[in-house]
Coordinates of C-alpha atoms in Angstrom, one line a residue:
X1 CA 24.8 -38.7 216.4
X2 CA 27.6 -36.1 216.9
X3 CA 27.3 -33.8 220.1
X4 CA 28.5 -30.9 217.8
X5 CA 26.2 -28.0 216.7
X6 CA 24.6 -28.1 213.1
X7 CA 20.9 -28.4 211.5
X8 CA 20.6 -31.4 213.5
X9 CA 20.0 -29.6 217.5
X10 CA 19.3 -25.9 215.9
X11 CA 15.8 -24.4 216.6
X12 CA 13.6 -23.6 214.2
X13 CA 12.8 -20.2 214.4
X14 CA 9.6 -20.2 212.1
X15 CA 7.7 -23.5 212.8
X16 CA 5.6 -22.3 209.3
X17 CA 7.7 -20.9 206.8
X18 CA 11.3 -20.0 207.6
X19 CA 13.5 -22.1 205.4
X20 CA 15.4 -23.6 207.3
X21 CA 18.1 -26.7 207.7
X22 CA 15.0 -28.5 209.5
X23 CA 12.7 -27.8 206.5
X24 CA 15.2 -28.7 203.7
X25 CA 16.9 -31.4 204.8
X26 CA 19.1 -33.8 201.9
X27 CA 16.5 -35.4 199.5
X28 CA 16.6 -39.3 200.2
X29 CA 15.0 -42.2 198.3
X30 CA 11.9 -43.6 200.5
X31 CA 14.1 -46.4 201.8
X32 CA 17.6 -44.7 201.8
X33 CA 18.2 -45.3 205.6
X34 CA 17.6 -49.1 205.1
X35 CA 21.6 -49.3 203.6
X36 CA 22.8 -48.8 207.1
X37 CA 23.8 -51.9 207.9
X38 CA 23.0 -51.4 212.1
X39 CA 19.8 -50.2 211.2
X40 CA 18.6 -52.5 208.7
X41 CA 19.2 -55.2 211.8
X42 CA 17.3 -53.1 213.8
X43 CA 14.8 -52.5 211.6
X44 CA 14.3 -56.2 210.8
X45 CA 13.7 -57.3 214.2
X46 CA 11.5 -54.3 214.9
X47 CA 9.2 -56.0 211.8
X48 CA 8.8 -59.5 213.8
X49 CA 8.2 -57.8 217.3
X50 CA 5.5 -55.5 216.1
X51 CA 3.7 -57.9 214.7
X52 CA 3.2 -60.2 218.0
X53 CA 2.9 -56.7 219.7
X54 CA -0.3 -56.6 217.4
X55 CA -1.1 -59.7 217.7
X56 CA -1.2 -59.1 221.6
X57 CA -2.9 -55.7 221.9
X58 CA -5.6 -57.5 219.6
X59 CA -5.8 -60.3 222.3
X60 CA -6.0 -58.4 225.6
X61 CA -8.4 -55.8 224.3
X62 CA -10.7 -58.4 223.3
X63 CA -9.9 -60.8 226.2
X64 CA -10.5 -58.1 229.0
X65 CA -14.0 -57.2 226.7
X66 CA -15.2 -61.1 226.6
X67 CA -14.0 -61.4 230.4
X68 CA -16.6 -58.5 231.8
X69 CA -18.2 -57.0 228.8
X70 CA -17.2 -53.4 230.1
X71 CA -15.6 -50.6 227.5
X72 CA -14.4 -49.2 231.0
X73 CA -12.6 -52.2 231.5
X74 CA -10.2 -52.1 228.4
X75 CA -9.9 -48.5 228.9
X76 CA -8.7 -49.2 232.7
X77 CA -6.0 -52.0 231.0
X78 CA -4.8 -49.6 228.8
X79 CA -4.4 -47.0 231.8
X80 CA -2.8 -49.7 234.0
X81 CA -0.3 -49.9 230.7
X82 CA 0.5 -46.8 230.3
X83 CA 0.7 -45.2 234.6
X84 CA 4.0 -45.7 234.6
X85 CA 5.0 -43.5 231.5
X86 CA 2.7 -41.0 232.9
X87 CA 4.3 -41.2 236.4
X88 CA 8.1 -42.2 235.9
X89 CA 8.2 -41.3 232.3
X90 CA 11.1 -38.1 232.7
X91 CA 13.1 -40.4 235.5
X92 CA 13.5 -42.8 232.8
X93 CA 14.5 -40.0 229.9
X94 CA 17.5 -39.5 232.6
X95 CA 18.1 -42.9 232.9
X96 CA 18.4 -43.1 228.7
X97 CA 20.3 -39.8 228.4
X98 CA 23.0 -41.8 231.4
X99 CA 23.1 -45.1 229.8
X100 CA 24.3 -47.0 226.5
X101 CA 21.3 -47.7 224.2
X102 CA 21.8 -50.9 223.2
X103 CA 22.5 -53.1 226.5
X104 CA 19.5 -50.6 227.8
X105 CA 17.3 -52.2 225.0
X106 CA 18.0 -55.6 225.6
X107 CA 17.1 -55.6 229.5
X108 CA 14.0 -54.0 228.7
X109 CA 13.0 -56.3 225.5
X110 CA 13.7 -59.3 227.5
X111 CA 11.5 -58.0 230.5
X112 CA 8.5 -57.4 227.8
X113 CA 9.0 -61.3 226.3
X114 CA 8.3 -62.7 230.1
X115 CA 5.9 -60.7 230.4
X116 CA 4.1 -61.7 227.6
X117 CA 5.4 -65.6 228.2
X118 CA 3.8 -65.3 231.9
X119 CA 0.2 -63.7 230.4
X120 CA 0.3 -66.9 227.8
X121 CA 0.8 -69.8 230.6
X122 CA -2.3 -68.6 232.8
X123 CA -4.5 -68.0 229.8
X124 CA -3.9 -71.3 227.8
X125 CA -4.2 -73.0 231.7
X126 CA -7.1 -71.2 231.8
X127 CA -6.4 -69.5 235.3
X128 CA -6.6 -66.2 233.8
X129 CA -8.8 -63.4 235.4
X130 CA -9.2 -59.7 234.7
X131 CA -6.5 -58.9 237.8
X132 CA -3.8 -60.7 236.3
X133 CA -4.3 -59.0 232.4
X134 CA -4.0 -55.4 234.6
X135 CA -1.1 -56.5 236.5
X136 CA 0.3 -58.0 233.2
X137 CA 0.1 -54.4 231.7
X138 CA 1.2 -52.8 234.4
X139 CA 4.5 -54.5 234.1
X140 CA 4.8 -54.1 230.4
X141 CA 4.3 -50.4 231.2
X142 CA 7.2 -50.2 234.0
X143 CA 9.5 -51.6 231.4
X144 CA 8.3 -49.7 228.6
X145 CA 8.9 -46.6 230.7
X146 CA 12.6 -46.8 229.5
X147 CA 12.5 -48.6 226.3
X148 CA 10.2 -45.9 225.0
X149 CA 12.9 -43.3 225.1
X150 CA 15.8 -45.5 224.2
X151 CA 14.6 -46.8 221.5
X152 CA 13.3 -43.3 220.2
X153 CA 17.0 -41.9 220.2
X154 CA 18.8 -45.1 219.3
X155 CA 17.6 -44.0 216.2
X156 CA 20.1 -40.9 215.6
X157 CA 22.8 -43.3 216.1
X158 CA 21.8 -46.3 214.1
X159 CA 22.0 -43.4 211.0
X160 CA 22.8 -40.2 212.1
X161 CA 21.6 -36.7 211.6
X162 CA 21.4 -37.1 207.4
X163 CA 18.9 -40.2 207.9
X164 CA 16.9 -39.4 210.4
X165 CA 14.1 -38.3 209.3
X166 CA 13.9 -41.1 206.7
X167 CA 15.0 -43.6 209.6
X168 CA 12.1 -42.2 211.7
X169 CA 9.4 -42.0 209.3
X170 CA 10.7 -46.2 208.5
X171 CA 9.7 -46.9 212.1
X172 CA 6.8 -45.6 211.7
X173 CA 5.9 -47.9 208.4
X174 CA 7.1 -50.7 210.1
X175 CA 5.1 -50.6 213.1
X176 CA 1.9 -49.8 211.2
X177 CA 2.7 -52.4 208.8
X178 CA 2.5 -55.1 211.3
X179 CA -0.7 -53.5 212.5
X180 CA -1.5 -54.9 208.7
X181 CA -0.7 -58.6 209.8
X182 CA -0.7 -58.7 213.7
X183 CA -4.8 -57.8 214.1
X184 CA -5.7 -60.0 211.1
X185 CA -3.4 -63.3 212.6
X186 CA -5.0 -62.6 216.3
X187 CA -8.6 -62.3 215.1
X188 CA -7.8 -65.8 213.4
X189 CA -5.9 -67.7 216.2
X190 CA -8.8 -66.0 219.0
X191 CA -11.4 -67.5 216.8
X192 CA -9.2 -70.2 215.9
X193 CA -7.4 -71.2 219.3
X194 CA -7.6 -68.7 221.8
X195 CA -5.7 -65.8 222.6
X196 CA -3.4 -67.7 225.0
X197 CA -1.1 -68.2 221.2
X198 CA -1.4 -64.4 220.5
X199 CA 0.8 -64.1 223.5
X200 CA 2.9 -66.9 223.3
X201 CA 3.7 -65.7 220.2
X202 CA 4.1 -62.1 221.1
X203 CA 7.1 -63.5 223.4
X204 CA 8.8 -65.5 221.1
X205 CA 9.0 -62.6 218.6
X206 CA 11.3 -60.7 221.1
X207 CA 14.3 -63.3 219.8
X208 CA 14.4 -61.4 216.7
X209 CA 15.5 -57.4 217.7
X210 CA 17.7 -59.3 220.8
X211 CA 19.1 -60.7 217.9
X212 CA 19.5 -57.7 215.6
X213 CA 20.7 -55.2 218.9
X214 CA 23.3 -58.5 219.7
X215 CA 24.5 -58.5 215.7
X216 CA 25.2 -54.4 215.2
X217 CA 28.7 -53.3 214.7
X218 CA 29.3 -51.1 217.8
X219 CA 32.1 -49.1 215.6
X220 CA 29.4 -47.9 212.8
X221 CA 27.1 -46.5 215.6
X222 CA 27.0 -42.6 216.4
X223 CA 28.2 -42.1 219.4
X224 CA 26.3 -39.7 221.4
X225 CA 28.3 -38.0 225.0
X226 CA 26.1 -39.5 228.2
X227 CA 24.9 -36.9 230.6
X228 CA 26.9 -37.6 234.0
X229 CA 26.0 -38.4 236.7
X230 CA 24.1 -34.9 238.6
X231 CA 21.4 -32.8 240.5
X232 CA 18.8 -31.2 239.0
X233 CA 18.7 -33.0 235.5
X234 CA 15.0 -33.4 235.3
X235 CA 14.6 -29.8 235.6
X236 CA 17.4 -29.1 233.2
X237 CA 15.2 -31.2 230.9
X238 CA 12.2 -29.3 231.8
X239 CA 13.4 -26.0 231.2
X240 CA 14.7 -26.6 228.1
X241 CA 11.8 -27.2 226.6
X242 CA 9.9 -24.6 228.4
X243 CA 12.2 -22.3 226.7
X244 CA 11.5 -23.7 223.5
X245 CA 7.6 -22.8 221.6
X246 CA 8.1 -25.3 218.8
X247 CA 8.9 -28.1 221.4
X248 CA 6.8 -27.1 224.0
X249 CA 3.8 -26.6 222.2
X250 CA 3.7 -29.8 220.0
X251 CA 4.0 -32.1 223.0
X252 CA 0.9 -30.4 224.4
X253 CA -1.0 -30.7 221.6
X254 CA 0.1 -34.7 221.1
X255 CA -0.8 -34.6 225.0
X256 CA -4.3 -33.5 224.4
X257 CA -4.8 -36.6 221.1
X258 CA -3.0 -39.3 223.2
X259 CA -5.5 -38.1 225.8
X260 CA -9.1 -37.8 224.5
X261 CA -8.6 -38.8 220.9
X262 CA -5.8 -41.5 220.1
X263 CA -7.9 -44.3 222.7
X264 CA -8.5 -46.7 219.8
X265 CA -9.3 -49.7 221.8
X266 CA -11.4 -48.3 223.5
X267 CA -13.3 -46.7 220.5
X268 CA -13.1 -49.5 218.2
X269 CA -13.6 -52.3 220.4
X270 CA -16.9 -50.6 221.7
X271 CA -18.0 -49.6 218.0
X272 CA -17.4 -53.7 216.8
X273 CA -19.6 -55.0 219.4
X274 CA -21.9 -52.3 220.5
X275 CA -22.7 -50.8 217.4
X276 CA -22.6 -53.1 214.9
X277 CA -22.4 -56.5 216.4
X278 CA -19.6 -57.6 215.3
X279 CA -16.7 -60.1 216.7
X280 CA -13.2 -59.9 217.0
X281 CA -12.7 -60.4 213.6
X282 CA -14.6 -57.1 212.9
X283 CA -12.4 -55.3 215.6
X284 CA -9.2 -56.3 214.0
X285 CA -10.6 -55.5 210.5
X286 CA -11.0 -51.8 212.0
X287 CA -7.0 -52.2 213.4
X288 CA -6.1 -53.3 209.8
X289 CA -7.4 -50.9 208.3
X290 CA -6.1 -47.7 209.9
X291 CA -3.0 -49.7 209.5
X292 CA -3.5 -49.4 205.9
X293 CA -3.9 -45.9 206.3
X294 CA -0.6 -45.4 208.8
X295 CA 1.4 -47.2 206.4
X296 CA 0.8 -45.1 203.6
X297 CA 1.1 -42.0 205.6
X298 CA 4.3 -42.9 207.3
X299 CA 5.6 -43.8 203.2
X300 CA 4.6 -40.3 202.4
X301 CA 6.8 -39.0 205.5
X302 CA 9.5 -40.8 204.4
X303 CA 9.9 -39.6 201.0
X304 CA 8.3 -35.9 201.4
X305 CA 11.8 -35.4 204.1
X306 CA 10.3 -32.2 205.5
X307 CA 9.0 -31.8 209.4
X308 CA 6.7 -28.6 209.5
X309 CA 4.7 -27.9 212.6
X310 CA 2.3 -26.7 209.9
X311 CA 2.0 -29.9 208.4
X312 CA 1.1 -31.0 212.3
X313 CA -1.4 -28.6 212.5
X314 CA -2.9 -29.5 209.8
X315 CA -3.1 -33.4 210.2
X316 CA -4.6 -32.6 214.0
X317 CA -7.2 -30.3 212.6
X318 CA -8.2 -33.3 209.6
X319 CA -7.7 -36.0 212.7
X320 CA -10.4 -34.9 214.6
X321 CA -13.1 -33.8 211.7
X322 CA -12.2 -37.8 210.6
X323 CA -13.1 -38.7 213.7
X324 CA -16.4 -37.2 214.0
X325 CA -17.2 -38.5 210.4
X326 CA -16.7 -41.8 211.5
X327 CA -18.8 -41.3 214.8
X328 CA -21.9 -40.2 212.2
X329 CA -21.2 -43.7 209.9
X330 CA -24.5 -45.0 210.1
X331 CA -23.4 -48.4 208.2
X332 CA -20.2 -50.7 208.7
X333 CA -18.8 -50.4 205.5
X334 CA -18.6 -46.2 205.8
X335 CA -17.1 -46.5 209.0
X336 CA -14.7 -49.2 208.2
X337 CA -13.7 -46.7 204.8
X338 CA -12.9 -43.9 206.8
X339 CA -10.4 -45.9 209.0
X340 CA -8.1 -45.6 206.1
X341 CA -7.7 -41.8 205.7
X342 CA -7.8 -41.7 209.8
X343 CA -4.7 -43.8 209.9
X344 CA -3.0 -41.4 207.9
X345 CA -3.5 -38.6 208.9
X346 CA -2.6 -40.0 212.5
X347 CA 0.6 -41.1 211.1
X348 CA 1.3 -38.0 209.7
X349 CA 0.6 -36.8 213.4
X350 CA 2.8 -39.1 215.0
X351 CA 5.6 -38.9 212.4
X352 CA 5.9 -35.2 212.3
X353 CA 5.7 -34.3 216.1
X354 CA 8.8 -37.5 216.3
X355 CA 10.6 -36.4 213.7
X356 CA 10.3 -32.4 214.4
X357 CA 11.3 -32.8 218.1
X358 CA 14.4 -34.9 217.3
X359 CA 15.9 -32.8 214.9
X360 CA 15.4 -29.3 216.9
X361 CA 16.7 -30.9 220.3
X362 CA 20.4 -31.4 221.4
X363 CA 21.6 -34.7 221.7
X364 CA 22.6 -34.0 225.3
X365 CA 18.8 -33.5 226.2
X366 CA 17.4 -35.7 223.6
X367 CA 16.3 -38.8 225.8
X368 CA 14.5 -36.5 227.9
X369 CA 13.3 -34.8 225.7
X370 CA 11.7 -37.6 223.8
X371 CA 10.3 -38.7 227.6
X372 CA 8.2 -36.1 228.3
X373 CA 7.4 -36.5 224.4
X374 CA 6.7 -40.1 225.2
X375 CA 4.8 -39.7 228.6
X376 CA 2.6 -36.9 227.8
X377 CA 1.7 -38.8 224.5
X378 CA 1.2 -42.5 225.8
X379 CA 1.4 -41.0 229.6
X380 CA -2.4 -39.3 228.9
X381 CA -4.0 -42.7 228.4
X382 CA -4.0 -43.3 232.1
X383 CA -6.6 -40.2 232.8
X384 CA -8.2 -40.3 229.4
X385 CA -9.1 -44.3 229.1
X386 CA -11.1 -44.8 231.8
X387 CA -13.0 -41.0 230.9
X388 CA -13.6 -42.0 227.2
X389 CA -14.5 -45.6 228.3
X390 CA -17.2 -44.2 230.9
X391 CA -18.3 -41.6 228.3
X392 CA -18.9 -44.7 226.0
X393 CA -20.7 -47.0 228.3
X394 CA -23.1 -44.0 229.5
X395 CA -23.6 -42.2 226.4
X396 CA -22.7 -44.5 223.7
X397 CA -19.7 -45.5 221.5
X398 CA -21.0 -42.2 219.2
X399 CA -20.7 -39.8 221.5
X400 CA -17.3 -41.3 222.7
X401 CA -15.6 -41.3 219.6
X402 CA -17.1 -37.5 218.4
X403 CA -16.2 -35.9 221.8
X404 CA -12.2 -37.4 220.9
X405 CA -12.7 -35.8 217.7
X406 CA -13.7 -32.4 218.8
X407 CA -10.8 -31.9 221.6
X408 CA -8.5 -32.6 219.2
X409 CA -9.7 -29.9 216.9
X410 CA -9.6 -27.5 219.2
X411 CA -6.5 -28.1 220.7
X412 CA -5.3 -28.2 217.4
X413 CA -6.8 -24.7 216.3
X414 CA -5.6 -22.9 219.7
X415 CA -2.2 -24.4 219.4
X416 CA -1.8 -23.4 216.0
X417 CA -2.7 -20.0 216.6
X418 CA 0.0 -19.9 219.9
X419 CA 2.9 -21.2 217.1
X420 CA 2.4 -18.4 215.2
X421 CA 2.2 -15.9 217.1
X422 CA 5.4 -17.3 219.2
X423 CA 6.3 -17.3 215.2
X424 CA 5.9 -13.6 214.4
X425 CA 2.8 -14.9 212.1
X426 CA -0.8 -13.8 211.3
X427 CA -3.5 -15.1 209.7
X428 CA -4.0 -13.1 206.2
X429 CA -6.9 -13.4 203.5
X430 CA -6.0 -12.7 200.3
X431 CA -5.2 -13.9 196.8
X432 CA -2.4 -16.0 195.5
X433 CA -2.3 -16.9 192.3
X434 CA -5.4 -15.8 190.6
X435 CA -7.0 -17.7 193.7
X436 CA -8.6 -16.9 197.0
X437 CA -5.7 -17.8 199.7
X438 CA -5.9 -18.1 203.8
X439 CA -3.0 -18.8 205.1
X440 CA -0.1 -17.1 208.3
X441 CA 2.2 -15.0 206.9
X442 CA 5.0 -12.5 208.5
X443 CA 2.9 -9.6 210.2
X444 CA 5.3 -7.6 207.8
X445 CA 3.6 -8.7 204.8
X446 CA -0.1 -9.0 205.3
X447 CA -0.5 -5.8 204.5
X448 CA 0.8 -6.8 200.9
X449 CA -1.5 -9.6 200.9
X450 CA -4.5 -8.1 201.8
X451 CA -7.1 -7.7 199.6
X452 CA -7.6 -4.2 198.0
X453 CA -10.2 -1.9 198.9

């Protein structure tokens, strides 16, 4: 992406209603990204590599479950995982902001397929123990502490600033359409084989974005200036989004559901085998089905082209009553129907808090930026995992998965109330249209709005 000004790095000043280049950016089909040649290769290989990352998330969950029947275990695998983002996620974003994306993506790919190859030889030898899954993700985390935010803003120059939002929202579909096919081809081969193949498999799928990143024409790419080389770059990073309400303030919210509420293995796995019984097929049946839900909500991303922190608002506030719906299920079949609308409305989380951040942040700043995004996001599992998993072993997966829900209300009510008030907004009751309206307006016109006396 250019380093220049424009639409692309310019604030939004009113994160509900303004109109501005953020809010109305060019109308694209739903796959008009995809005739970029760079990032149809990347996209492509991103397809094949989700789907063994599926495939292995599916495996270790229900590995580190069968190996000492403890929800607090898989919540303290997917801490282990995700430590290092919490710890060394802004070094890396300085790291990605200094370096060229591409090579940067093929070191760190590479280190995730031995990873995975060295988890698949000690569990089809049978030598594998509980230590070696945590030190396993452990190292997946370390590497993913830079791929994370280098693969986030290799996206701007794959299609620059006219695509992005279409490019980002593609992501998005692709990931959670593997989520369609990776959990229902590991609940077969762990039934089948064992989940030693989940993670073989997992490693060979790296060939295919190595591939891709080794294929893309280094000419068509938008260049982006590297930071140099300095002091006090971290804090640079840091301030700049202090000084920014409709940065800030979306990360902490994301912080808060990647935190308490977004700890689906924990939830899910607990809820298959506690609560109803089930095996792993049932748990990847749950995956697949929020995938089915992610997909269509990551679609609807792609072709609405808009990023309103309204719209974020909204999705948390719907995220966390879902949630507590689905703690209340009393049958399988109602909770595995509300997985659907949960998965999109998640999506519509995930794409709109990416896809806002990217557009209102200068390139310069943008792989830190997306760091802290990235660390306070996946960075919260660490402290919340191994909480939510001990909440769920004491009190049940019920209580677990209703206490996620309700945090993430409320942090989405408060938050929304700070944007608009950072926004010059307020909350008016009135009529619109012949119909009873509540909804933030400039303070300047609820008097207008306001119902008469």
């Amino acid at each position: 992406m250019s380093t220049g000004s424009g639409a692309a790095s310019a604030p939004a000043p009113d994160p509900y209603d303004t109109k501005t280049a953020l809010d109305q950016p060019r109308r694209n089909s739903m796959f008009s990204s995809l005739r970029i040649r760079n990032y149809r290769l990347f996209f492509l290989g991103q397809v094949v590599s989700n789907i063994g990352t599926w495939m292995q998330r599916i495996a270790q969950d229900w590995l580190v479950l069968s190996l000492t029947g403890s929800s607090a275990a898989v919540g303290i695998t997917t801490a282990l995982q995700f430590l290092p983002m919490l710890l060394f996620g802004l070094y890396g974003g300085v790291l990605v902001d200094r370096l060229r994306k591409r090579p940067t993506l093929m070191v760190t790919q590479s280190a995730m397929a031995l990873t995975s190859f060295a988890l698949a030889v000690l569990t089809l030898t049978g030598m594998v123990e509980v230590w070696h899954i945590y030190v396993a993700a452990l190292a997946l985390g370390l590497a993913t502490v830079v791929d994370n935010p280098a693969r986030q803003s290799f996206v701007s120059e794959l299609v620059g600033p006219g695509q992005l939002q279409n490019a980002v929202s593609l992501n998005s579909a692709n990931f959670q359409s593997a989520r369609l096919v990776g959990p229902a081809v590991a609940g077969l081969l762990i039934t089948g084989v064992g989940t030693g193949w989940a993670f073989l498999l997992n490693g060979l799928s790296f060939v295919a974005p190595l591939t891709g990143l080794m294929l893309m024409r280094t000419r068509e790419l938008h260049p982006v200036e590297r930071a140099p080389r300095g002091k006090g770059q971290l804090r640079e990073g840091l301030r700049y989004v202090a000084g920014r309400p409709d940065l800030l303030w979306p990360i902490v919210l994301v912080g808060f559901m990647g935190t308490f509420a977004f700890n689906f293995p924990v939830y899910l796995s607990a809820f298959a085998d506690d609560v109803f019984h089930g095996d792993a097929g049932v748990y990847s049946m749950f995956n697949t089905l929020m995938a089915v839900g992610s997909v269509s909500g990551a679609l609807l991303a792609a072709r609405r082209g808009t990023a309103r922190l309204r719209m974020l608002i909204m999705a948390a506030l719907a995220f966390g009553a879902l949630e507590i719906l689905a703690a209340a299920s009393p049958e399988l079949w109602m909770f595995a129907l509300v997985m659907v609308p949960l998965g999109l409305v998640s999506m519509t989380v995930n794409v709109t808090t990416n896809t806002s951040l990217q557009m209102s942040t200068d390139p310069s700043v943008r792989g830190r930026v997306m760091a802290l995004y990235m660390m306070v996001f996946l960075g919260g599992a660490p402290v919340g995992a191994p909480v939510v998993g001990w909440v769920t072993d004491t009190y049940g997966a019920r209580v677990g998965f209703a206490a996620g829900g309700a945090i993430a209300m409320t942090a989405a009510a408060v938050i929304g109330l700070i944007l608009a008030r950072a926004g010059g907004l307020r909350l008016a009751v009135g009529w619109h249209h012949g119909h009873p309206s509540v909804r933030f307006v400039p303070r300047d016109r609820v008097k207008a709005l306001a119902p008469a006396a």
